[in-house]
């Protein structure tokens, strides 16, 4: 089906976040090791980014590695870190030439040095681009991020550089790693799992959720368009009633 022609390009989300899930099952189905699936997942990242640009989406956030993912077998963790370094090295020139700005959220200091270095180089090289921002969530978990924000706020309140009465939702958001990034309007999770898995818990307060059975390595351009069409079919009420919406 031609989903693109049905999309209202004046009402696409500014920010789409994706929980890329199903690489392992995809690989297993073809009789391969899990890393085979992660490798193919990179192609889906490339396609999804291009499709998001077609829709004039300004932010695409991808959950690439959670703090819980360290508990996977060492071989898989090492393979994922290696894949990240290699993918960045291979793609950064094209990302840079095609207007993509790269950002990372998460506990970046906890990543291996090679990863941190490649990431920082890519971020620096693309920092002036403005067509779309691709945000990689790496060594990220929402509870980690929220606890960190609370600690900083508490310590500033304690030493009286922050007035407790000034604490509100806007101030709290500014202490999160996403402080430069608007909240996502659409959250997609692939592979038929219906969970948020510690991803952007604060930021998805008003996001629409789209769940698909498609495994991440099979997720292509049309799948993103389908998700955006689904998003456009929803009535976003933000706590109001239908009649109040214009
Ligand atoms: C979840 O599938 C996927 C991950 C934990 C890793 C996602 C990483 C990539 C797609 C590579 C990203 C690379 C760049 C450059 C952004 P899973 O392993 O949990 O699959 P399963 O649920 O089938 O086991």
PDB file of C-alpha atoms and ligand atoms in Angstrom:
ATOM      1  CA  UNK A   1       0.000   0.000   0.000  1.00  0.00           C
ATOM      2  CA  UNK A   2       1.160   3.553  -0.703  1.00  0.00           C
ATOM      3  CA  UNK A   3       1.136   4.921   2.849  1.00  0.00           C
ATOM      4  CA  UNK A   4       3.137   8.077   2.034  1.00  0.00           C
ATOM      5  CA  UNK A   5       0.425   9.565  -0.205  1.00  0.00           C
ATOM      6  CA  UNK A   6      -2.062   9.234   2.671  1.00  0.00           C
ATOM      7  CA  UNK A   7       0.099  11.114   5.199  1.00  0.00           C
ATOM      8  CA  UNK A   8      -0.711  14.757   5.955  1.00  0.00           C
ATOM      9  CA  UNK A   9       2.784  16.235   5.727  1.00  0.00           C
ATOM     10  CA  UNK A  10       1.692  19.298   7.709  1.00  0.00           C
ATOM     11  CA  UNK A  11       0.911  17.096  10.748  1.00  0.00           C
ATOM     12  CA  UNK A  12       3.856  14.740  11.034  1.00  0.00           C
ATOM     13  CA  UNK A  13       5.452  14.306  14.481  1.00  0.00           C
ATOM     14  CA  UNK A  14       8.405  16.555  15.221  1.00  0.00           C
ATOM     15  CA  UNK A  15      10.010  13.765  17.259  1.00  0.00           C
ATOM     16  CA  UNK A  16       9.713   9.992  16.818  1.00  0.00           C
ATOM     17  CA  UNK A  17      11.327   7.616  19.304  1.00  0.00           C
ATOM     18  CA  UNK A  18      11.854   3.934  18.526  1.00  0.00           C
ATOM     19  CA  UNK A  19      12.507   0.861  20.646  1.00  0.00           C
ATOM     20  CA  UNK A  20      14.278  -1.270  18.054  1.00  0.00           C
ATOM     21  CA  UNK A  21      13.460  -4.802  19.141  1.00  0.00           C
ATOM     22  CA  UNK A  22      13.598  -8.265  17.621  1.00  0.00           C
ATOM     23  CA  UNK A  23      17.124  -8.486  16.184  1.00  0.00           C
ATOM     24  CA  UNK A  24      17.916 -11.664  18.114  1.00  0.00           C
ATOM     25  CA  UNK A  25      14.697 -13.462  17.129  1.00  0.00           C
ATOM     26  CA  UNK A  26      15.141 -12.382  13.503  1.00  0.00           C
ATOM     27  CA  UNK A  27      18.643 -13.886  13.422  1.00  0.00           C
ATOM     28  CA  UNK A  28      17.533 -17.073  15.172  1.00  0.00           C
ATOM     29  CA  UNK A  29      14.718 -17.559  12.666  1.00  0.00           C
ATOM     30  CA  UNK A  30      17.355 -17.664   9.914  1.00  0.00           C
ATOM     31  CA  UNK A  31      19.589 -20.014  11.902  1.00  0.00           C
ATOM     32  CA  UNK A  32      22.207 -17.360  12.749  1.00  0.00           C
ATOM     33  CA  UNK A  33      23.814 -15.919  15.874  1.00  0.00           C
ATOM     34  CA  UNK A  34      22.095 -12.900  17.468  1.00  0.00           C
ATOM     35  CA  UNK A  35      24.793 -10.489  16.233  1.00  0.00           C
ATOM     36  CA  UNK A  36      23.768 -11.259  12.662  1.00  0.00           C
ATOM     37  CA  UNK A  37      20.425  -9.628  13.492  1.00  0.00           C
ATOM     38  CA  UNK A  38      22.068  -6.565  15.016  1.00  0.00           C
ATOM     39  CA  UNK A  39      24.154  -6.153  11.853  1.00  0.00           C
ATOM     40  CA  UNK A  40      21.030  -6.162   9.703  1.00  0.00           C
ATOM     41  CA  UNK A  41      19.411  -3.789  12.196  1.00  0.00           C
ATOM     42  CA  UNK A  42      21.852  -1.108  11.077  1.00  0.00           C
ATOM     43  CA  UNK A  43      20.310  -1.179   7.576  1.00  0.00           C
ATOM     44  CA  UNK A  44      16.896  -0.548   9.159  1.00  0.00           C
ATOM     45  CA  UNK A  45      18.373   2.425  11.027  1.00  0.00           C
ATOM     46  CA  UNK A  46      19.623   3.831   7.722  1.00  0.00           C
ATOM     47  CA  UNK A  47      16.239   3.372   5.996  1.00  0.00           C
ATOM     48  CA  UNK A  48      14.228   4.710   8.897  1.00  0.00           C
ATOM     49  CA  UNK A  49      16.392   7.814   9.119  1.00  0.00           C
ATOM     50  CA  UNK A  50      15.900   8.486   5.390  1.00  0.00           C
ATOM     51  CA  UNK A  51      12.148   7.951   5.672  1.00  0.00           C
ATOM     52  CA  UNK A  52      11.968  10.252   8.696  1.00  0.00           C
ATOM     53  CA  UNK A  53      13.740  12.943   6.649  1.00  0.00           C
ATOM     54  CA  UNK A  54      11.173  12.522   3.879  1.00  0.00           C
ATOM     55  CA  UNK A  55       8.462  13.267   6.451  1.00  0.00           C
ATOM     56  CA  UNK A  56      10.382  16.325   7.721  1.00  0.00           C
ATOM     57  CA  UNK A  57      10.645  14.774  11.182  1.00  0.00           C
ATOM     58  CA  UNK A  58      13.180  16.840  13.173  1.00  0.00           C
ATOM     59  CA  UNK A  59      14.227  14.312  15.859  1.00  0.00           C
ATOM     60  CA  UNK A  60      14.587  10.537  15.657  1.00  0.00           C
ATOM     61  CA  UNK A  61      15.608   8.857  18.915  1.00  0.00           C
ATOM     62  CA  UNK A  62      16.749   5.237  18.797  1.00  0.00           C
ATOM     63  CA  UNK A  63      17.118   2.968  21.827  1.00  0.00           C
ATOM     64  CA  UNK A  64      20.383   1.315  20.805  1.00  0.00           C
ATOM     65  CA  UNK A  65      21.726   0.044  24.153  1.00  0.00           C
ATOM     66  CA  UNK A  66      20.087   0.095  27.580  1.00  0.00           C
ATOM     67  CA  UNK A  67      21.861  -0.031  30.928  1.00  0.00           C
ATOM     68  CA  UNK A  68      20.242  -3.476  31.334  1.00  0.00           C
ATOM     69  CA  UNK A  69      21.834  -4.713  28.083  1.00  0.00           C
ATOM     70  CA  UNK A  70      25.198  -5.082  29.908  1.00  0.00           C
ATOM     71  CA  UNK A  71      23.711  -8.269  31.387  1.00  0.00           C
ATOM     72  CA  UNK A  72      23.763  -9.983  27.978  1.00  0.00           C
ATOM     73  CA  UNK A  73      26.512 -12.501  27.134  1.00  0.00           C
ATOM     74  CA  UNK A  74      29.896 -10.765  26.839  1.00  0.00           C
ATOM     75  CA  UNK A  75      30.267 -11.792  23.213  1.00  0.00           C
ATOM     76  CA  UNK A  76      27.023 -10.014  22.296  1.00  0.00           C
ATOM     77  CA  UNK A  77      27.866  -6.880  24.304  1.00  0.00           C
ATOM     78  CA  UNK A  78      31.345  -6.669  22.721  1.00  0.00           C
ATOM     79  CA  UNK A  79      29.809  -7.268  19.292  1.00  0.00           C
ATOM     80  CA  UNK A  80      27.259  -4.484  19.788  1.00  0.00           C
ATOM     81  CA  UNK A  81      29.940  -1.992  20.906  1.00  0.00           C
ATOM     82  CA  UNK A  82      32.081  -2.969  17.948  1.00  0.00           C
ATOM     83  CA  UNK A  83      29.114  -2.577  15.612  1.00  0.00           C
ATOM     84  CA  UNK A  84      28.418   0.867  16.973  1.00  0.00           C
ATOM     85  CA  UNK A  85      32.018   2.011  16.445  1.00  0.00           C
ATOM     86  CA  UNK A  86      32.181   0.548  12.922  1.00  0.00           C
ATOM     87  CA  UNK A  87      28.749   1.859  11.907  1.00  0.00           C
ATOM     88  CA  UNK A  88      29.591   5.373  13.073  1.00  0.00           C
ATOM     89  CA  UNK A  89      32.948   5.282  11.302  1.00  0.00           C
ATOM     90  CA  UNK A  90      31.330   4.037   8.061  1.00  0.00           C
ATOM     91  CA  UNK A  91      28.306   6.312   8.096  1.00  0.00           C
ATOM     92  CA  UNK A  92      29.476   9.580   9.608  1.00  0.00           C
ATOM     93  CA  UNK A  93      30.550  11.148   6.308  1.00  0.00           C
ATOM     94  CA  UNK A  94      27.177  10.428   4.709  1.00  0.00           C
ATOM     95  CA  UNK A  95      25.332  11.550   7.831  1.00  0.00           C
ATOM     96  CA  UNK A  96      27.293  14.754   7.824  1.00  0.00           C
ATOM     97  CA  UNK A  97      26.763  15.410   4.084  1.00  0.00           C
ATOM     98  CA  UNK A  98      23.050  14.737   4.306  1.00  0.00           C
ATOM     99  CA  UNK A  99      22.242  17.242   7.051  1.00  0.00           C
ATOM    100  CA  UNK A 100      22.030  14.848   9.990  1.00  0.00           C
ATOM    101  CA  UNK A 101      23.089  16.036  13.429  1.00  0.00           C
ATOM    102  CA  UNK A 102      24.033  13.265  15.830  1.00  0.00           C
ATOM    103  CA  UNK A 103      23.402  13.398  19.582  1.00  0.00           C
ATOM    104  CA  UNK A 104      23.685  10.774  22.300  1.00  0.00           C
ATOM    105  CA  UNK A 105      21.756  10.383  25.545  1.00  0.00           C
ATOM    106  CA  UNK A 106      22.607   8.072  28.419  1.00  0.00           C
ATOM    107  CA  UNK A 107      25.588   7.395  30.640  1.00  0.00           C
ATOM    108  CA  UNK A 108      28.102   7.910  27.837  1.00  0.00           C
ATOM    109  CA  UNK A 109      31.082   7.934  30.243  1.00  0.00           C
ATOM    110  CA  UNK A 110      30.261   4.282  31.013  1.00  0.00           C
ATOM    111  CA  UNK A 111      30.824   3.168  27.398  1.00  0.00           C
ATOM    112  CA  UNK A 112      34.166   1.687  26.255  1.00  0.00           C
ATOM    113  CA  UNK A 113      36.737   4.348  25.275  1.00  0.00           C
ATOM    114  CA  UNK A 114      36.661   3.451  21.576  1.00  0.00           C
ATOM    115  CA  UNK A 115      32.902   3.990  21.567  1.00  0.00           C
ATOM    116  CA  UNK A 116      33.104   7.282  23.411  1.00  0.00           C
ATOM    117  CA  UNK A 117      35.782   8.572  21.049  1.00  0.00           C
ATOM    118  CA  UNK A 118      33.979   7.581  17.840  1.00  0.00           C
ATOM    119  CA  UNK A 119      30.738   8.990  19.195  1.00  0.00           C
ATOM    120  CA  UNK A 120      32.312  12.302  20.188  1.00  0.00           C
ATOM    121  CA  UNK A 121      34.013  12.656  16.789  1.00  0.00           C
ATOM    122  CA  UNK A 122      30.712  12.007  15.008  1.00  0.00           C
ATOM    123  CA  UNK A 123      28.849  14.437  17.252  1.00  0.00           C
ATOM    124  CA  UNK A 124      31.475  17.131  16.641  1.00  0.00           C
ATOM    125  CA  UNK A 125      31.506  16.572  12.886  1.00  0.00           C
ATOM    126  CA  UNK A 126      27.731  16.857  12.535  1.00  0.00           C
ATOM    127  CA  UNK A 127      27.052  19.536  15.150  1.00  0.00           C
ATOM    128  CA  UNK A 128      26.105  22.277  12.659  1.00  0.00           C
ATOM    129  CA  UNK A 129      23.601  20.167  10.719  1.00  0.00           C
ATOM    130  CA  UNK A 130      19.935  20.973  11.122  1.00  0.00           C
ATOM    131  CA  UNK A 131      17.823  18.861   8.771  1.00  0.00           C
ATOM    132  CA  UNK A 132      17.232  16.127  11.334  1.00  0.00           C
ATOM    133  CA  UNK A 133      18.762  15.154  14.675  1.00  0.00           C
ATOM    134  CA  UNK A 134      19.376  11.461  15.263  1.00  0.00           C
ATOM    135  CA  UNK A 135      19.617  10.786  18.978  1.00  0.00           C
ATOM    136  CA  UNK A 136      21.240   7.508  20.007  1.00  0.00           C
ATOM    137  CA  UNK A 137      20.212   6.283  23.450  1.00  0.00           C
ATOM    138  CA  UNK A 138      23.304   4.436  24.651  1.00  0.00           C
ATOM    139  CA  UNK A 139      23.848   2.988  28.099  1.00  0.00           C
ATOM    140  CA  UNK A 140      20.526   4.688  28.730  1.00  0.00           C
ATOM    141  CA  UNK A 141      17.751   3.998  31.165  1.00  0.00           C
ATOM    142  CA  UNK A 142      15.026   6.349  32.222  1.00  0.00           C
ATOM    143  CA  UNK A 143      15.230   5.528  35.910  1.00  0.00           C
ATOM    144  CA  UNK A 144      18.990   6.247  35.835  1.00  0.00           C
ATOM    145  CA  UNK A 145      18.274   9.582  34.151  1.00  0.00           C
ATOM    146  CA  UNK A 146      15.488  10.536  36.569  1.00  0.00           C
ATOM    147  CA  UNK A 147      17.482   9.566  39.684  1.00  0.00           C
ATOM    148  CA  UNK A 148      20.415  11.596  38.371  1.00  0.00           C
ATOM    149  CA  UNK A 149      18.196  14.628  37.846  1.00  0.00           C
ATOM    150  CA  UNK A 150      16.742  14.288  41.369  1.00  0.00           C
ATOM    151  CA  UNK A 151      20.241  14.085  42.879  1.00  0.00           C
ATOM    152  CA  UNK A 152      21.364  17.256  41.100  1.00  0.00           C
ATOM    153  CA  UNK A 153      18.202  19.146  42.013  1.00  0.00           C
ATOM    154  CA  UNK A 154      18.436  18.008  45.650  1.00  0.00           C
ATOM    155  CA  UNK A 155      22.065  19.021  45.920  1.00  0.00           C
ATOM    156  CA  UNK A 156      21.385  22.476  44.416  1.00  0.00           C
ATOM    157  CA  UNK A 157      18.405  22.946  46.733  1.00  0.00           C
ATOM    158  CA  UNK A 158      20.547  21.912  49.681  1.00  0.00           C
ATOM    159  CA  UNK A 159      23.306  24.397  48.935  1.00  0.00           C
ATOM    160  CA  UNK A 160      20.642  27.010  48.173  1.00  0.00           C
ATOM    161  CA  UNK A 161      21.548  27.625  44.525  1.00  0.00           C
ATOM    162  CA  UNK A 162      18.046  26.429  43.630  1.00  0.00           C
ATOM    163  CA  UNK A 163      14.783  27.596  45.220  1.00  0.00           C
ATOM    164  CA  UNK A 164      12.562  24.572  45.977  1.00  0.00           C
ATOM    165  CA  UNK A 165       9.507  26.616  44.939  1.00  0.00           C
ATOM    166  CA  UNK A 166      11.006  26.989  41.473  1.00  0.00           C
ATOM    167  CA  UNK A 167      10.832  23.234  40.873  1.00  0.00           C
ATOM    168  CA  UNK A 168       8.163  22.406  38.305  1.00  0.00           C
ATOM    169  CA  UNK A 169       7.828  20.070  35.310  1.00  0.00           C
ATOM    170  CA  UNK A 170       9.705  22.443  32.997  1.00  0.00           C
ATOM    171  CA  UNK A 171      12.602  22.824  35.412  1.00  0.00           C
ATOM    172  CA  UNK A 172      12.714  19.072  36.017  1.00  0.00           C
ATOM    173  CA  UNK A 173      12.862  18.408  32.254  1.00  0.00           C
ATOM    174  CA  UNK A 174      15.864  20.706  31.991  1.00  0.00           C
ATOM    175  CA  UNK A 175      17.842  18.358  34.290  1.00  0.00           C
ATOM    176  CA  UNK A 176      17.275  15.341  32.017  1.00  0.00           C
ATOM    177  CA  UNK A 177      19.725  14.258  29.298  1.00  0.00           C
ATOM    178  CA  UNK A 178      17.026  15.166  26.777  1.00  0.00           C
ATOM    179  CA  UNK A 179      16.983  18.817  27.844  1.00  0.00           C
ATOM    180  CA  UNK A 180      17.754  20.059  24.292  1.00  0.00           C
ATOM    181  CA  UNK A 181      15.162  17.788  22.724  1.00  0.00           C
ATOM    182  CA  UNK A 182      11.360  18.177  22.552  1.00  0.00           C
ATOM    183  CA  UNK A 183       9.264  15.291  23.920  1.00  0.00           C
ATOM    184  CA  UNK A 184       8.387  12.619  21.347  1.00  0.00           C
ATOM    185  CA  UNK A 185       4.848  12.684  19.978  1.00  0.00           C
ATOM    186  CA  UNK A 186       5.176   9.114  18.692  1.00  0.00           C
ATOM    187  CA  UNK A 187       6.849   6.088  20.256  1.00  0.00           C
ATOM    188  CA  UNK A 188       7.248   2.961  18.142  1.00  0.00           C
ATOM    189  CA  UNK A 189       8.192  -0.490  19.435  1.00  0.00           C
ATOM    190  CA  UNK A 190       8.868  -3.342  17.048  1.00  0.00           C
ATOM    191  CA  UNK A 191       8.692  -7.127  17.482  1.00  0.00           C
ATOM    192  CA  UNK A 192       5.284  -7.502  19.107  1.00  0.00           C
ATOM    193  CA  UNK A 193       6.399  -6.597  22.635  1.00  0.00           C
ATOM    194  CA  UNK A 194       4.138  -4.186  24.527  1.00  0.00           C
ATOM    195  CA  UNK A 195       6.504  -2.591  27.044  1.00  0.00           C
ATOM    196  CA  UNK A 196       8.385   0.694  27.502  1.00  0.00           C
ATOM    197  CA  UNK A 197      11.460  -1.017  28.992  1.00  0.00           C
ATOM    198  CA  UNK A 198      12.780   1.959  30.945  1.00  0.00           C
ATOM    199  CA  UNK A 199      12.826   4.238  27.868  1.00  0.00           C
ATOM    200  CA  UNK A 200      11.965   7.975  28.085  1.00  0.00           C
ATOM    201  CA  UNK A 201       9.440   7.395  30.889  1.00  0.00           C
ATOM    202  CA  UNK A 202       9.097  11.097  31.691  1.00  0.00           C
ATOM    203  CA  UNK A 203       9.226  12.266  28.084  1.00  0.00           C
ATOM    204  CA  UNK A 204       6.459  10.001  26.671  1.00  0.00           C
ATOM    205  CA  UNK A 205       3.802  11.428  29.018  1.00  0.00           C
ATOM    206  CA  UNK A 206       1.653  12.485  26.030  1.00  0.00           C
ATOM    207  CA  UNK A 207       3.163  10.377  23.236  1.00  0.00           C
ATOM    208  CA  UNK A 208       1.067   8.112  21.045  1.00  0.00           C
ATOM    209  CA  UNK A 209       2.283   4.497  21.061  1.00  0.00           C
ATOM    210  CA  UNK A 210       2.526   2.347  17.951  1.00  0.00           C
ATOM    211  CA  UNK A 211       3.325  -1.336  18.405  1.00  0.00           C
ATOM    212  CA  UNK A 212       4.122  -3.537  15.424  1.00  0.00           C
ATOM    213  CA  UNK A 213       4.831  -7.249  15.061  1.00  0.00           C
ATOM    214  CA  UNK A 214       7.595  -6.452  12.529  1.00  0.00           C
ATOM    215  CA  UNK A 215      11.066  -7.430  13.814  1.00  0.00           C
ATOM    216  CA  UNK A 216      13.547  -4.538  13.698  1.00  0.00           C
ATOM    217  CA  UNK A 217      15.726  -5.889  10.829  1.00  0.00           C
ATOM    218  CA  UNK A 218      12.542  -6.106   8.706  1.00  0.00           C
ATOM    219  CA  UNK A 219      11.404  -2.570   9.633  1.00  0.00           C
ATOM    220  CA  UNK A 220      11.557  -0.437   6.486  1.00  0.00           C
ATOM    221  CA  UNK A 221      10.395   2.887   5.031  1.00  0.00           C
ATOM    222  CA  UNK A 222       6.762   1.761   4.615  1.00  0.00           C
ATOM    223  CA  UNK A 223       6.647   0.598   8.238  1.00  0.00           C
ATOM    224  CA  UNK A 224       7.574   4.082   9.446  1.00  0.00           C
ATOM    225  CA  UNK A 225       4.948   5.630   7.154  1.00  0.00           C
ATOM    226  CA  UNK A 226       2.359   3.159   8.488  1.00  0.00           C
ATOM    227  CA  UNK A 227       3.216   4.164  12.074  1.00  0.00           C
ATOM    228  CA  UNK A 228       2.865   7.865  11.245  1.00  0.00           C
ATOM    229  CA  UNK A 229      -0.507   7.236   9.559  1.00  0.00           C
ATOM    230  CA  UNK A 230      -1.617   5.406  12.691  1.00  0.00           C
ATOM    231  CA  UNK A 231      -0.433   8.419  14.751  1.00  0.00           C
ATOM    232  CA  UNK A 232      -2.422  10.774  12.520  1.00  0.00           C
ATOM    233  CA  UNK A 233      -5.570   8.712  13.059  1.00  0.00           C
ATOM    234  CA  UNK A 234      -5.446   9.365  16.830  1.00  0.00           C
ATOM    235  CA  UNK A 235      -7.160  12.238  18.578  1.00  0.00           C
ATOM    236  CA  UNK A 236      -4.604  13.839  20.896  1.00  0.00           C
ATOM    237  CA  UNK A 237      -6.652  15.355  23.707  1.00  0.00           C
ATOM    238  CA  UNK A 238      -3.988  16.156  26.348  1.00  0.00           C
ATOM    239  CA  UNK A 239      -6.572  15.630  29.092  1.00  0.00           C
ATOM    240  CA  UNK A 240      -9.280  17.721  27.393  1.00  0.00           C
ATOM    241  CA  UNK A 241     -12.495  16.530  25.727  1.00  0.00           C
ATOM    242  CA  UNK A 242     -13.034  16.202  21.957  1.00  0.00           C
ATOM    243  CA  UNK A 243     -15.250  19.304  21.742  1.00  0.00           C
ATOM    244  CA  UNK A 244     -12.472  21.502  23.118  1.00  0.00           C
ATOM    245  CA  UNK A 245     -10.123  20.606  20.292  1.00  0.00           C
ATOM    246  CA  UNK A 246     -10.153  22.823  17.234  1.00  0.00           C
TER     247      UNK A 246
HETATM  248  C1  LIG B   1      17.020  -5.319  20.490  1.00  0.00           C
HETATM  249  O1  LIG B   1      16.844  -6.549  19.868  1.00  0.00           O
HETATM  250  C2  LIG B   1      18.140  -4.594  19.878  1.00  0.00           C
HETATM  251  C3  LIG B   1      19.238  -4.133  20.545  1.00  0.00           C
HETATM  252  C4  LIG B   1      19.431  -4.339  21.987  1.00  0.00           C
HETATM  253  C5  LIG B   1      20.318  -3.447  19.837  1.00  0.00           C
HETATM  254  C6  LIG B   1      19.869  -2.525  18.768  1.00  0.00           C
HETATM  255  C7  LIG B   1      21.048  -2.098  18.003  1.00  0.00           C
HETATM  256  C8  LIG B   1      21.081  -1.982  16.655  1.00  0.00           C
HETATM  257  C9  LIG B   1      19.925  -2.152  15.734  1.00  0.00           C
HETATM  258  C10 LIG B   1      22.335  -1.546  16.060  1.00  0.00           C
HETATM  259  C11 LIG B   1      22.295  -0.058  16.185  1.00  0.00           C
HETATM  260  C12 LIG B   1      23.402   0.541  15.533  1.00  0.00           C
HETATM  261  C13 LIG B   1      23.477   1.874  15.390  1.00  0.00           C
HETATM  262  C14 LIG B   1      24.599   2.428  14.642  1.00  0.00           C
HETATM  263  C15 LIG B   1      22.472   2.775  15.965  1.00  0.00           C
HETATM  264  P1  LIG B   1      17.033  -7.852  20.756  1.00  0.00           P
HETATM  265  O2  LIG B   1      18.461  -8.259  20.670  1.00  0.00           O
HETATM  266  O3  LIG B   1      16.524  -7.613  22.129  1.00  0.00           O
HETATM  267  O4  LIG B   1      16.126  -8.882  19.999  1.00  0.00           O
HETATM  268  P2  LIG B   1      15.282 -10.072  20.650  1.00  0.00           P
HETATM  269  O5  LIG B   1      14.231  -9.432  21.515  1.00  0.00           O
HETATM  270  O6  LIG B   1      14.699 -10.747  19.451  1.00  0.00           O
HETATM  271  O7  LIG B   1      16.219 -10.945  21.417  1.00  0.00           O
END
